[in-house]
N, CA, C and O atoms as a Tripos MOL2 file, in Angstrom:
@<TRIPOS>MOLECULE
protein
  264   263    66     0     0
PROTEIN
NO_CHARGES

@<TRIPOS>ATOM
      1 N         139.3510  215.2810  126.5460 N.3       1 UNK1
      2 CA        140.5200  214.4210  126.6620 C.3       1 UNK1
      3 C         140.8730  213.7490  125.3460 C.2       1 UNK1
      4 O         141.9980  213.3250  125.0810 O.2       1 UNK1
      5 N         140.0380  213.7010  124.7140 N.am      2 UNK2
      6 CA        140.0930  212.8720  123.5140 C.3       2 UNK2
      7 C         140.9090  213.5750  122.1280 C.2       2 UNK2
      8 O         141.1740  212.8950  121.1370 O.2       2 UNK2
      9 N         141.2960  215.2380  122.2570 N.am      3 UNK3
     10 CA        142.0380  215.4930  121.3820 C.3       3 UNK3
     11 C         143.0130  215.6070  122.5010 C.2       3 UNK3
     12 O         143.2860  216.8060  122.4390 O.2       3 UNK3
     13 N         143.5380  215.2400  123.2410 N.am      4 UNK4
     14 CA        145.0430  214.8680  123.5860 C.3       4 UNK4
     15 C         145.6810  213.7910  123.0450 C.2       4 UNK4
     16 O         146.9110  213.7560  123.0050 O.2       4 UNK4
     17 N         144.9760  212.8800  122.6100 N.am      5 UNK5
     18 CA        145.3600  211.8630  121.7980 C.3       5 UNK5
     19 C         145.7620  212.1570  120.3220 C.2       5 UNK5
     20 O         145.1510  212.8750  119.5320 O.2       5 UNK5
     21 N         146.8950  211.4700  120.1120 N.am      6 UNK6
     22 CA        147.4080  211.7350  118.8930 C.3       6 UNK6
     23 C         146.4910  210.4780  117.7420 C.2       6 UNK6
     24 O         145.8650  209.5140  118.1820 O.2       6 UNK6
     25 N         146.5950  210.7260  116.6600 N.am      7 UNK7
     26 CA        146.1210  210.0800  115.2130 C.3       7 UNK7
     27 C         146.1000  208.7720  115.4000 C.2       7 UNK7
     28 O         145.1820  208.0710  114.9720 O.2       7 UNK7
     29 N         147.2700  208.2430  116.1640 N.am      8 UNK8
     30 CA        148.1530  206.8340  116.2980 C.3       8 UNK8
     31 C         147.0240  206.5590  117.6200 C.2       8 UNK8
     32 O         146.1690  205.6760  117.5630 O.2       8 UNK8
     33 N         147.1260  207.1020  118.3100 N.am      9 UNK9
     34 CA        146.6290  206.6400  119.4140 C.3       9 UNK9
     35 C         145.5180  206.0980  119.5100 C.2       9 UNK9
     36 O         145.2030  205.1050  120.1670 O.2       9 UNK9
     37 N         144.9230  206.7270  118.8720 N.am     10 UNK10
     38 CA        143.0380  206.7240  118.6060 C.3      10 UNK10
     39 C         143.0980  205.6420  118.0740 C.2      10 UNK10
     40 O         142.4400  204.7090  118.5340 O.2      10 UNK10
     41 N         144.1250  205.4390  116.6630 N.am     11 UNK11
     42 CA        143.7490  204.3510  116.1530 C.3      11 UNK11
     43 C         143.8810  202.7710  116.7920 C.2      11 UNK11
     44 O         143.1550  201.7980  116.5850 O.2      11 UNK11
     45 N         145.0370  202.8970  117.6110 N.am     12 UNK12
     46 CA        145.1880  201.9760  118.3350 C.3      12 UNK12
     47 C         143.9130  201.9360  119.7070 C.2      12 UNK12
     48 O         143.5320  200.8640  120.1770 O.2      12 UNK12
     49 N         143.5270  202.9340  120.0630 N.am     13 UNK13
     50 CA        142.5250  202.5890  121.3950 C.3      13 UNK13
     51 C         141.5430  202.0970  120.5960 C.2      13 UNK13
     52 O         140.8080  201.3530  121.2440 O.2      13 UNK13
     53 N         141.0770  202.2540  118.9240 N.am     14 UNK14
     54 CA        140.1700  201.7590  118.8970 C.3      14 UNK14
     55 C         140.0120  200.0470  118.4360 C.2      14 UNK14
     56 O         139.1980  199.1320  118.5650 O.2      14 UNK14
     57 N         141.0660  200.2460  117.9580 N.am     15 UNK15
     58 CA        141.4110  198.0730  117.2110 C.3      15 UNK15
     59 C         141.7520  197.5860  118.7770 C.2      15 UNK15
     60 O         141.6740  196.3580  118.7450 O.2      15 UNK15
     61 N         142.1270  198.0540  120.2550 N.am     16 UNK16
     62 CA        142.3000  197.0860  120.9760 C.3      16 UNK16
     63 C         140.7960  197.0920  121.6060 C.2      16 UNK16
     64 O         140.5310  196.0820  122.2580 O.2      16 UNK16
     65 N         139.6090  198.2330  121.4940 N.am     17 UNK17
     66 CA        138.4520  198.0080  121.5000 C.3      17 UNK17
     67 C         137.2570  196.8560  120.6570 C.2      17 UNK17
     68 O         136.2080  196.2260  120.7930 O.2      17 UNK17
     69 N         137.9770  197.0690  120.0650 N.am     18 UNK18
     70 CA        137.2630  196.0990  119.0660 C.3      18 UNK18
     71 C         138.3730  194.2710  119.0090 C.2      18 UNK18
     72 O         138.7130  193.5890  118.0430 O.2      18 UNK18
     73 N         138.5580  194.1220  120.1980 N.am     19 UNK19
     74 CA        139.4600  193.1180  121.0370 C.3      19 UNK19
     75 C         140.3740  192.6500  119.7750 C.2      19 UNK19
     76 O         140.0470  191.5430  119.3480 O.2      19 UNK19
     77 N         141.3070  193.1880  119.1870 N.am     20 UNK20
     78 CA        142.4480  192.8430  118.4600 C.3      20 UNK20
     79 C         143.4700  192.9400  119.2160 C.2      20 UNK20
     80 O         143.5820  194.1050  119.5990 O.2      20 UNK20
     81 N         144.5410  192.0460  119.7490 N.am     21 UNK21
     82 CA        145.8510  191.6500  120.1090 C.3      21 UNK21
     83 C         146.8180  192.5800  119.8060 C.2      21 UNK21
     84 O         146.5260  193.2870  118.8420 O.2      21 UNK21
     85 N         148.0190  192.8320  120.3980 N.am     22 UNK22
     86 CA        148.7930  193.5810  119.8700 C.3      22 UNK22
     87 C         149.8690  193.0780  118.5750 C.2      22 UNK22
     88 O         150.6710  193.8260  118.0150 O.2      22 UNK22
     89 N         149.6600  191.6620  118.2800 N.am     23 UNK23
     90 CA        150.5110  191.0750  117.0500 C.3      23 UNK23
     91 C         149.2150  191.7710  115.7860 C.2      23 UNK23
     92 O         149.7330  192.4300  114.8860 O.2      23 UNK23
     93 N         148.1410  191.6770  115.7450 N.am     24 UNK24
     94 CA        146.8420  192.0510  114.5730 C.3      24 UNK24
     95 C         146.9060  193.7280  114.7720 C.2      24 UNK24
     96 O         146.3500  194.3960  113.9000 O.2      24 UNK24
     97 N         147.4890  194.3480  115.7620 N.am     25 UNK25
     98 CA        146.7810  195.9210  116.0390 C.3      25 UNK25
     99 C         148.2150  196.2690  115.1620 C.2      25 UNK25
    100 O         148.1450  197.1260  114.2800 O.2      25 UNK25
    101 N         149.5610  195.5510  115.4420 N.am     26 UNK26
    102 CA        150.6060  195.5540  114.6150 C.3      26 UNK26
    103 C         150.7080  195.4760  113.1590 C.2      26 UNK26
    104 O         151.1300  196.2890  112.3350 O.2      26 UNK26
    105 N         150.2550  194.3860  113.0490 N.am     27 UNK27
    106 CA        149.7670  194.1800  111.5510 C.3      27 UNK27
    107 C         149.5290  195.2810  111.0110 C.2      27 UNK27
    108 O         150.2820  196.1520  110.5770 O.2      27 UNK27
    109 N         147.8560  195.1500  111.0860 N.am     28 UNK28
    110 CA        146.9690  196.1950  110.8750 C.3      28 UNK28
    111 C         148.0470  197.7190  110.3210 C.2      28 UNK28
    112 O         148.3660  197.8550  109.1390 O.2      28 UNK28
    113 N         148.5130  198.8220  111.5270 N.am     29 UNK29
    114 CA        149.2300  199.4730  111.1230 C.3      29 UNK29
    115 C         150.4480  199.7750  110.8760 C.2      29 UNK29
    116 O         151.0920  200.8230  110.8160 O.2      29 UNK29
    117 N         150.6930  198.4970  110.7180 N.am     30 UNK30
    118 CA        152.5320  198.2580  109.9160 C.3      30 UNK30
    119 C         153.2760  198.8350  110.9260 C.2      30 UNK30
    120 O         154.1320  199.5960  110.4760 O.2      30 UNK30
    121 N         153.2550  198.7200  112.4980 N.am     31 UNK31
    122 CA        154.2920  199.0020  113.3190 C.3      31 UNK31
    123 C         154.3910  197.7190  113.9740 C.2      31 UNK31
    124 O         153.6880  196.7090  114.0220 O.2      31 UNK31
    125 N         155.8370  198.2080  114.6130 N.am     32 UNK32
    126 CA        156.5500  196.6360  115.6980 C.3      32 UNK32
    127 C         154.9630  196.6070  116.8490 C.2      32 UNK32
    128 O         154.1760  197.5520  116.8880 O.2      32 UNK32
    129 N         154.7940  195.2510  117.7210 N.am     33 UNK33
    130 CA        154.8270  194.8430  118.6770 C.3      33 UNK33
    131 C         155.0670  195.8900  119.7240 C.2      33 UNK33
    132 O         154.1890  196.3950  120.4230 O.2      33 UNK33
    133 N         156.8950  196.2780  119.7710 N.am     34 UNK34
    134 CA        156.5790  197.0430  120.6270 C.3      34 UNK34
    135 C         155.9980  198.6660  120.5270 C.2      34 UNK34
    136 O         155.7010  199.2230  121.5840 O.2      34 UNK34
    137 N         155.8600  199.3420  119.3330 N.am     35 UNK35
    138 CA        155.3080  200.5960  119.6530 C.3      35 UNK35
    139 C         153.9660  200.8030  119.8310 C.2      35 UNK35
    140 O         153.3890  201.8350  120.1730 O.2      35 UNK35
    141 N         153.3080  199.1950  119.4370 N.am     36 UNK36
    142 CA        151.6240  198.9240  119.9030 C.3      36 UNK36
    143 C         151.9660  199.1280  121.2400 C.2      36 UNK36
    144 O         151.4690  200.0960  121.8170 O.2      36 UNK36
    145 N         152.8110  198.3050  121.8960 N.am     37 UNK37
    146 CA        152.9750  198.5840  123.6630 C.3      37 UNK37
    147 C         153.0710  199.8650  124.1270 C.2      37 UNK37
    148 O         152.3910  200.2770  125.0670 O.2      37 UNK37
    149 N         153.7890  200.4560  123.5890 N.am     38 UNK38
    150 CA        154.3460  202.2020  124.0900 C.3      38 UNK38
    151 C         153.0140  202.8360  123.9880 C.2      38 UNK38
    152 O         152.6620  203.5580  124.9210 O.2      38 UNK38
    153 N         152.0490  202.6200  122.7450 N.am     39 UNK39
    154 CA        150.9240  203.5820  122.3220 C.3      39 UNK39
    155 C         149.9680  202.9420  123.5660 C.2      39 UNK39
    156 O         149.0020  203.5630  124.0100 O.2      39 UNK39
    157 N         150.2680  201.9710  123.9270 N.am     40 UNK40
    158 CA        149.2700  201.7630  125.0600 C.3      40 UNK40
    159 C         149.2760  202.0190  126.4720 C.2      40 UNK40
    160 O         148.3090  202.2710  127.1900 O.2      40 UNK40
    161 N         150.6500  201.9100  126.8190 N.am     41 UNK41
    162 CA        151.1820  202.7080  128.0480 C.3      41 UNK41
    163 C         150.8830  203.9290  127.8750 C.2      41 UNK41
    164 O         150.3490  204.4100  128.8750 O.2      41 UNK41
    165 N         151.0150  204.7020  126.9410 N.am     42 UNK42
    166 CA        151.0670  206.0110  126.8990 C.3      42 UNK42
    167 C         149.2390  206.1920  126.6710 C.2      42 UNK42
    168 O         148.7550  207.2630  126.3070 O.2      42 UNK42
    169 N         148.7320  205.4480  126.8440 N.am     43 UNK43
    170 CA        147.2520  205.6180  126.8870 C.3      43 UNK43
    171 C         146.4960  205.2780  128.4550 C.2      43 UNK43
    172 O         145.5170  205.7850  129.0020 O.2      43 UNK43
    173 N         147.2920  204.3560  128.8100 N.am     44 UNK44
    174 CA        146.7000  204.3110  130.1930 C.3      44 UNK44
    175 C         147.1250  205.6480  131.0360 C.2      44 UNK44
    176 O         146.4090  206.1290  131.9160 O.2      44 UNK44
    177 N         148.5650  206.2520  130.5880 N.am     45 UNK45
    178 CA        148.7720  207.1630  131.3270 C.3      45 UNK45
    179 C         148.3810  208.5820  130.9100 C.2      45 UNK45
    180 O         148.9650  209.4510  131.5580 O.2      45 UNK45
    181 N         147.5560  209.0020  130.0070 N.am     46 UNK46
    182 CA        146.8730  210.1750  129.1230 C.3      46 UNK46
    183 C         145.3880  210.1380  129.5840 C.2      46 UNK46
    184 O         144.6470  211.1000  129.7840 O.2      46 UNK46
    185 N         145.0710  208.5680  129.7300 N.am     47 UNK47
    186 CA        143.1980  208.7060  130.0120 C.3      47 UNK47
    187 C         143.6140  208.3640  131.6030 C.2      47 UNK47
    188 O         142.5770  208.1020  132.2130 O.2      47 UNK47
    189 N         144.2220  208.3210  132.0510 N.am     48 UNK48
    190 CA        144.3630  207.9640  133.6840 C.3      48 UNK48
    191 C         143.7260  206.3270  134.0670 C.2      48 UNK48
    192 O         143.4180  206.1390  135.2440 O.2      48 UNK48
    193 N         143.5840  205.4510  133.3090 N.am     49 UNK49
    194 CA        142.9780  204.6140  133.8010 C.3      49 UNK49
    195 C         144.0040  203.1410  133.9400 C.2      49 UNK49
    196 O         145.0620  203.1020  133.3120 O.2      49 UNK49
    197 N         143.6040  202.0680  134.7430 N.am     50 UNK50
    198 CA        144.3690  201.0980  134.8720 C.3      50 UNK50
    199 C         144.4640  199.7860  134.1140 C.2      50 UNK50
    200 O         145.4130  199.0460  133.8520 O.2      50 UNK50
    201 N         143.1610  199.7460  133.8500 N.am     51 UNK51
    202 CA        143.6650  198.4200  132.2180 C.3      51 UNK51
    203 C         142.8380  198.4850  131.2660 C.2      51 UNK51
    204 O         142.2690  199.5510  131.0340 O.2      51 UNK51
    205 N         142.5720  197.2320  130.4320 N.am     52 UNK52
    206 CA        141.9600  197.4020  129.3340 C.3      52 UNK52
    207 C         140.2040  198.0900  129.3840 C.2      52 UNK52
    208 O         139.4200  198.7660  128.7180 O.2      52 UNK52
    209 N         140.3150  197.3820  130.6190 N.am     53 UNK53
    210 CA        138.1700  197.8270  130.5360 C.3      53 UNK53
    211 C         138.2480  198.9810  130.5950 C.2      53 UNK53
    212 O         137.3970  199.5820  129.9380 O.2      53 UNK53
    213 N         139.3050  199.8640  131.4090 N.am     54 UNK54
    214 CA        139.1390  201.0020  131.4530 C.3      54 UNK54
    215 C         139.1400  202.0950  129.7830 C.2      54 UNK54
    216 O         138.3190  202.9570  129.4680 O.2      54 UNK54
    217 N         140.7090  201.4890  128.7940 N.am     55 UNK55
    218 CA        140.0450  202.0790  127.1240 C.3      55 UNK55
    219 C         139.0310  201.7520  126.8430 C.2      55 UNK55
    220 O         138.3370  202.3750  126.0400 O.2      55 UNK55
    221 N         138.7380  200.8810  127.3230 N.am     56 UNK56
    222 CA        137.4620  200.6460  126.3530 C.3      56 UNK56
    223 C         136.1980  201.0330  126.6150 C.2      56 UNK56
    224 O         135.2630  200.9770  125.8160 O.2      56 UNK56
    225 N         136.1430  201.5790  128.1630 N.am     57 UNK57
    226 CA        134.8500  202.4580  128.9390 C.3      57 UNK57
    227 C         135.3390  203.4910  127.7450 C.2      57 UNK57
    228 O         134.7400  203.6980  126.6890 O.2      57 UNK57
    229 N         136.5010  204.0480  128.1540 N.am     58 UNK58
    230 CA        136.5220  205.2290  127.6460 C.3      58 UNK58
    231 C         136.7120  205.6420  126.2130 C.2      58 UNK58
    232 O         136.8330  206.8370  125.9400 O.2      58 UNK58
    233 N         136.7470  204.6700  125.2420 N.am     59 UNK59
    234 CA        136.4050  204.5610  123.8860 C.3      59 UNK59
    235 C         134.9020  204.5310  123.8690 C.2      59 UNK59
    236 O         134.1990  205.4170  123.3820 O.2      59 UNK59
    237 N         134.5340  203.5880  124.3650 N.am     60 UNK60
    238 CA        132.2720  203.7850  124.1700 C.3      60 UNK60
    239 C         132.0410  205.3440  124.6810 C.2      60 UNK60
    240 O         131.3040  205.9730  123.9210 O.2      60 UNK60
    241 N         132.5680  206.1420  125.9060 N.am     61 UNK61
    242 CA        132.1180  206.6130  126.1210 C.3      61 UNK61
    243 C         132.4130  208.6730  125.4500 C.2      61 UNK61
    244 O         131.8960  209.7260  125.8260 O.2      61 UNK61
    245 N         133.3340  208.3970  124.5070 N.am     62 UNK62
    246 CA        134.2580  209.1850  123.7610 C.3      62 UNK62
    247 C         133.4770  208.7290  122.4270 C.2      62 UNK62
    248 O         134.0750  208.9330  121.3710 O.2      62 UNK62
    249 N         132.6600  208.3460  122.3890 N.am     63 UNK63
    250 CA        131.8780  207.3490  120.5260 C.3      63 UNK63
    251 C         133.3160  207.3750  119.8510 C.2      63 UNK63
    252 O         133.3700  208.3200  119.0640 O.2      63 UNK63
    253 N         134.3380  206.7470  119.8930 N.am     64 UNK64
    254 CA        135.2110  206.1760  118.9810 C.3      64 UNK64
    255 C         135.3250  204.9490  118.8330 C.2      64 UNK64
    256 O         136.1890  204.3380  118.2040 O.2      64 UNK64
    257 N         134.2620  204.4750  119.5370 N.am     65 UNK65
    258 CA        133.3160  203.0290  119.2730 C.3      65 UNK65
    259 C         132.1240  202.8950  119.6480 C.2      65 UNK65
    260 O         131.6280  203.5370  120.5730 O.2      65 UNK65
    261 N         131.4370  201.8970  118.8480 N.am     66 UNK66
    262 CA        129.8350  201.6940  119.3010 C.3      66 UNK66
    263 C         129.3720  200.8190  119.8180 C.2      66 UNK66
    264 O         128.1700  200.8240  120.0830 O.2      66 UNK66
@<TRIPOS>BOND
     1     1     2 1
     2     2     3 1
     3     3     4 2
     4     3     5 am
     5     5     6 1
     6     6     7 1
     7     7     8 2
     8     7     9 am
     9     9    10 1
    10    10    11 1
    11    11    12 2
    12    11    13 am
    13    13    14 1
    14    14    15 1
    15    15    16 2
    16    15    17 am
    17    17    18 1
    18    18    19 1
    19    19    20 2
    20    19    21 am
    21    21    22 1
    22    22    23 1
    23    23    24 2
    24    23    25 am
    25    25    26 1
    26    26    27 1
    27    27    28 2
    28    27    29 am
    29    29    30 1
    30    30    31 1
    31    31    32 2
    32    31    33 am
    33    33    34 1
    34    34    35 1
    35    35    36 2
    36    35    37 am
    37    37    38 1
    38    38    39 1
    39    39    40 2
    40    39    41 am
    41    41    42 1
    42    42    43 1
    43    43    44 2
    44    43    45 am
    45    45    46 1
    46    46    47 1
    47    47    48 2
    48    47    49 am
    49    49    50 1
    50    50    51 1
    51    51    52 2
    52    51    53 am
    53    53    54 1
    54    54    55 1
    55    55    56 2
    56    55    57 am
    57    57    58 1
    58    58    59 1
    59    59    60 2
    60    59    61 am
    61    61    62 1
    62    62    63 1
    63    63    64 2
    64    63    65 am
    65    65    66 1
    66    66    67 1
    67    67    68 2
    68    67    69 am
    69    69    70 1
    70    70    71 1
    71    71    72 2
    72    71    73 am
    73    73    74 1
    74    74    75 1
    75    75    76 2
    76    75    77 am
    77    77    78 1
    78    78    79 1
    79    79    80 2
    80    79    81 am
    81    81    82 1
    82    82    83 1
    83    83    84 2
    84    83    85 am
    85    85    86 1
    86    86    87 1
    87    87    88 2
    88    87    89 am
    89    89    90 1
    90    90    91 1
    91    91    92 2
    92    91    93 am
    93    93    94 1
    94    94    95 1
    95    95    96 2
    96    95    97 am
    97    97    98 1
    98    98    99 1
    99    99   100 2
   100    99   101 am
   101   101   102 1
   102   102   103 1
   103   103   104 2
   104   103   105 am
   105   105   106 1
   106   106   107 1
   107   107   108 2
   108   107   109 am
   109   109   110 1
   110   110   111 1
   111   111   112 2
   112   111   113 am
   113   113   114 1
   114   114   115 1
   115   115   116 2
   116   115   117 am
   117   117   118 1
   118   118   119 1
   119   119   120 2
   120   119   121 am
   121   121   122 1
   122   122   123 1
   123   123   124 2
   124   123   125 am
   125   125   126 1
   126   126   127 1
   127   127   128 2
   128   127   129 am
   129   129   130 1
   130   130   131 1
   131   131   132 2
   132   131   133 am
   133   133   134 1
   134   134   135 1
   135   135   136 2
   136   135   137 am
   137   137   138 1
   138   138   139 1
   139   139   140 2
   140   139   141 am
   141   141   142 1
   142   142   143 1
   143   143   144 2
   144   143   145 am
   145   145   146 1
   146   146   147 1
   147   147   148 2
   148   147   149 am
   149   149   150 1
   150   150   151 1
   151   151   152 2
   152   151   153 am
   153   153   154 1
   154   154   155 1
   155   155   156 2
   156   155   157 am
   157   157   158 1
   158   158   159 1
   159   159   160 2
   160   159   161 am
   161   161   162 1
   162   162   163 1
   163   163   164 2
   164   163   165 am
   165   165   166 1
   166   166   167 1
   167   167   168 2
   168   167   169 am
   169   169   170 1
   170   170   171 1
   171   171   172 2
   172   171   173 am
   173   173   174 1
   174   174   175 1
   175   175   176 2
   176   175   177 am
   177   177   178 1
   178   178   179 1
   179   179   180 2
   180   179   181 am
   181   181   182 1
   182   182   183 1
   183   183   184 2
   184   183   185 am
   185   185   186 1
   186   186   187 1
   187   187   188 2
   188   187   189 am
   189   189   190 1
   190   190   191 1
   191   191   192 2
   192   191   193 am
   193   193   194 1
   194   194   195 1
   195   195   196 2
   196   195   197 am
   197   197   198 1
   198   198   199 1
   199   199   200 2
   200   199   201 am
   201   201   202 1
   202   202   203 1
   203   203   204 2
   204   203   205 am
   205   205   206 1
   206   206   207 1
   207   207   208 2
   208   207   209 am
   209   209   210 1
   210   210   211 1
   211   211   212 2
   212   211   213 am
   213   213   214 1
   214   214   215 1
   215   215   216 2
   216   215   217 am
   217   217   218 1
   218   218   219 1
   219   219   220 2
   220   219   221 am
   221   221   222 1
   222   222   223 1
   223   223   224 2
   224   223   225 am
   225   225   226 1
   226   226   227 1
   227   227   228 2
   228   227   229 am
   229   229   230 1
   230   230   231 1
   231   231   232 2
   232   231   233 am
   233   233   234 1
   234   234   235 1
   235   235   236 2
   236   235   237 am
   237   237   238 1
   238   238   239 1
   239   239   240 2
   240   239   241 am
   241   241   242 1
   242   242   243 1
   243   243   244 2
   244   243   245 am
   245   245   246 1
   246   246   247 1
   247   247   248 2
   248   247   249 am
   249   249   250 1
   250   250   251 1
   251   251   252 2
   252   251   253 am
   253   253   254 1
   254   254   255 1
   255   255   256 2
   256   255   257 am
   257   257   258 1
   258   258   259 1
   259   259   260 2
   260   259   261 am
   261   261   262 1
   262   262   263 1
   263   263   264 2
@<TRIPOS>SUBSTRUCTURE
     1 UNK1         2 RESIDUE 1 A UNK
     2 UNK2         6 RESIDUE 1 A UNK
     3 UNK3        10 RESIDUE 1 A UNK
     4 UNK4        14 RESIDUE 1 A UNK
     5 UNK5        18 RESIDUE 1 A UNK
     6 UNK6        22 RESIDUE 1 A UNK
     7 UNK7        26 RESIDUE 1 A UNK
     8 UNK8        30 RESIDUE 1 A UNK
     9 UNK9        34 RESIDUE 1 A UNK
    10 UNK10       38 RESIDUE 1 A UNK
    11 UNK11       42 RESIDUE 1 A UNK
    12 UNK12       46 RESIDUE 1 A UNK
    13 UNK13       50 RESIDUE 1 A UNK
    14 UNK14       54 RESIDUE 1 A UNK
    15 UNK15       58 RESIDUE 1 A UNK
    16 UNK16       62 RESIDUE 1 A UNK
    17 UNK17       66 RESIDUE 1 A UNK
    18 UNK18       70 RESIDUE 1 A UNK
    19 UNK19       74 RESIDUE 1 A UNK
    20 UNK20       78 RESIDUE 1 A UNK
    21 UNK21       82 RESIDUE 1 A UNK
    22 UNK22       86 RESIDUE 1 A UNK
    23 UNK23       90 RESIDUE 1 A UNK
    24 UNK24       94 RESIDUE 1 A UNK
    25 UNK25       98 RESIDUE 1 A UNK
    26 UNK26      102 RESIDUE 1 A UNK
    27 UNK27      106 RESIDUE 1 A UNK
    28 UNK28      110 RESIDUE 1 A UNK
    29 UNK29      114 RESIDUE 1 A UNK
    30 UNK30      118 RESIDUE 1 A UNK
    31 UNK31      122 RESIDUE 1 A UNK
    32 UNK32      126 RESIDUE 1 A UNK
    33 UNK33      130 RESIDUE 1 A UNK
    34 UNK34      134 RESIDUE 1 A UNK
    35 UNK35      138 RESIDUE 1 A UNK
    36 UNK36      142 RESIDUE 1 A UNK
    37 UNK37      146 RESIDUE 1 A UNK
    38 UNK38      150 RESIDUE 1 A UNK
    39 UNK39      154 RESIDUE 1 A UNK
    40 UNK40      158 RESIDUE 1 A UNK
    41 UNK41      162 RESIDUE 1 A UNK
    42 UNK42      166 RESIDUE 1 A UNK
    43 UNK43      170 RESIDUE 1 A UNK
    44 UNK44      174 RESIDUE 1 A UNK
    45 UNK45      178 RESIDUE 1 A UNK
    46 UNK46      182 RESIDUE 1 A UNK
    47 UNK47      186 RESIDUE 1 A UNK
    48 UNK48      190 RESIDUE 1 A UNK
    49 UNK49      194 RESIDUE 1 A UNK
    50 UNK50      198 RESIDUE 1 A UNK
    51 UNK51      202 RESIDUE 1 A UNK
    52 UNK52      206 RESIDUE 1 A UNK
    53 UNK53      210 RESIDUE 1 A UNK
    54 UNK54      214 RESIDUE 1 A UNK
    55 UNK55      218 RESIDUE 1 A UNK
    56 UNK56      222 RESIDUE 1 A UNK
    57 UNK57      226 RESIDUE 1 A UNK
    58 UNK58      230 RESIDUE 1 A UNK
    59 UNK59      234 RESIDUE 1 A UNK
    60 UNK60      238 RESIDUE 1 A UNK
    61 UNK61      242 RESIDUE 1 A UNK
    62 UNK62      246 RESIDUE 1 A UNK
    63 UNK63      250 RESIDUE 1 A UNK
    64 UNK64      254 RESIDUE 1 A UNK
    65 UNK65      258 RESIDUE 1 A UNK
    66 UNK66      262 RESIDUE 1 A UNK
């Protein structure tokens, strides 16, 4: 599942793993607010899961975090 994710994506599942906000996950890669939102919708609906604990099971359990 984890190369269904695009470059962007990853990078974002992993800064909201590592509990950064979507104003710092913005920052961070010089996009709006809202396309942090879109990359995250479009993540709950790619890994099938319903909120945050769920990226972030599935970031530990994908090692794109430790």
């Amino acid at each position: 599942e984890l190369n269904q994710l695009t470059e962007r994506e990853k990078e974002v599942l992993k800064l909201i793993a590592e509990e950064c906000s979507t104003k710092e996950i913005a920052e961070k890669l010089f996009i709006s607010p809202n396309t942090v939102e879109t990359h995250r919708k479009n993540l709950f609906s790619k890994l099938k899961v319903k909120n945050l604990a769920g990226l972030v099971k599935y970031a530990l359990q994908t090692g794109l975090i430790h």
